[in-house]
XYZ file of C-alpha atoms in Angstrom:
110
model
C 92.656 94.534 75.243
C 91.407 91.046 75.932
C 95.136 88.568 76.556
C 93.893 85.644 75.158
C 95.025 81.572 74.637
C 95.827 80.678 71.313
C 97.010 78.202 69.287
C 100.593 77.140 70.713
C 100.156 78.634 74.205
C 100.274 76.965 77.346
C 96.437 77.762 77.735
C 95.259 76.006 74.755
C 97.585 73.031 75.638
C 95.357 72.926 78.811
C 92.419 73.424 77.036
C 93.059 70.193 74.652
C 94.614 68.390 77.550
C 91.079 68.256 79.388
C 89.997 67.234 76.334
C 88.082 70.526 75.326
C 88.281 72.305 72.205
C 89.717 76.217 72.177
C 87.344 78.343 70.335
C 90.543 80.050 69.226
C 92.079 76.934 67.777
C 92.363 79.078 64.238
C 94.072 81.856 65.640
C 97.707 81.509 64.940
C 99.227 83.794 67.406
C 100.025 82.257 70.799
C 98.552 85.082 72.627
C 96.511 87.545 71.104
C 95.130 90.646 72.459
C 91.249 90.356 71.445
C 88.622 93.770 71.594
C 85.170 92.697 72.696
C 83.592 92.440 69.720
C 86.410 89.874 68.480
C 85.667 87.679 71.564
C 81.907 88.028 70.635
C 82.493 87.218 67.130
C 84.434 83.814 68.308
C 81.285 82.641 69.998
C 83.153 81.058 72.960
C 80.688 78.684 75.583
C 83.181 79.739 77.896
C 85.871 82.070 79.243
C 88.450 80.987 81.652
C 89.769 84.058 83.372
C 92.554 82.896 85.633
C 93.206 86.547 87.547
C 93.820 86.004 90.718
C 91.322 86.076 93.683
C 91.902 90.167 94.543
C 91.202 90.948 90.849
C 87.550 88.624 90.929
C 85.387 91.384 91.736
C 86.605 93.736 89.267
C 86.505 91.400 86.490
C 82.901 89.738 87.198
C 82.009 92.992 86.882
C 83.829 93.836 83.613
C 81.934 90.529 81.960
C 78.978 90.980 83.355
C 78.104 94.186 81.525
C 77.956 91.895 78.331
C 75.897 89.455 79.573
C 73.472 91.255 80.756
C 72.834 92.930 77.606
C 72.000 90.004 75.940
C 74.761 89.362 73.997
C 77.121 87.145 75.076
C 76.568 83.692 75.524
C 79.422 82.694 77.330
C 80.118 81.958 80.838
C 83.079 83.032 82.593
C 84.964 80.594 84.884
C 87.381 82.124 87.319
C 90.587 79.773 88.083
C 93.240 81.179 89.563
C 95.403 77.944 90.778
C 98.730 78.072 90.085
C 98.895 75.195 88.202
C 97.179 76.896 85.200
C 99.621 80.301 85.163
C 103.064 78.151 84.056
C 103.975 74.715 82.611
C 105.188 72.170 85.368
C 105.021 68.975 87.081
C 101.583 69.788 87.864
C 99.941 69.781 84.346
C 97.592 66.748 85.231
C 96.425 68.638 87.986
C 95.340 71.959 85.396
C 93.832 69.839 83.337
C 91.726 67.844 85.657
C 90.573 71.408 87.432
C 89.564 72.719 83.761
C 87.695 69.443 82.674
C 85.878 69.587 86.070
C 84.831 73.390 86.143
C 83.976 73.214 82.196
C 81.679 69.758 83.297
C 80.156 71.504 86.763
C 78.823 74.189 84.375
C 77.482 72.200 81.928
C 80.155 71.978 79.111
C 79.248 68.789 77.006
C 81.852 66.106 78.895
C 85.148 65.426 76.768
């Protein structure tokens, strides 16, 4: 399964922090574990995967066997600071690095 942000987590905190809105802002449980075809049927513009470096590879090629079929319409953003893992002093910091990634990749600005 697909670990995903919902509402109440520390991801979707981030999320609205950057001033974004989670496409699972409906979804009551903090983190759910999502099957493809849920993900697909949320419609995200984006997926933040925030695996760390070693697991990249792996993963790009886990996502990109939906998007080349046509599919999916999302694009994945790999973070894997820190600062987006665990709630600290350094919130700002998350924040800022999603609301600059999400605007480099042509999310509509906050």
């Amino acid at each position: 399964p697909i670990m995903a942000a919902g509402k109440g987590s520390w991801g979707h905190q981030l999320i609205q922090l950057a001033g974004y809105v989670n496409a699972l802002v409906y979804v009551d449980t903090a983190y759910p574990a999502l099957d493809l075809e849920q993900v697909m049927a949320v419609r995200p513009d984006f997926i933040i995967e925030t695996s760390f470096a070693e697991e990249q590879k792996r993963l790009e090629e886990f996502w990109i066997q939906f998007e080349s079929g046509g599919e999916a319409r999302w694009k994945v953003l790999f973070l894997s600071d820190n600062s987006l893992l665990r709630p600290g002093p350094r919130v700002v910091d998350a924040a800022r690095l999603i609301r600059d990634r999400l605007a480099e990749e042509g999310g509509c600005k906050p």
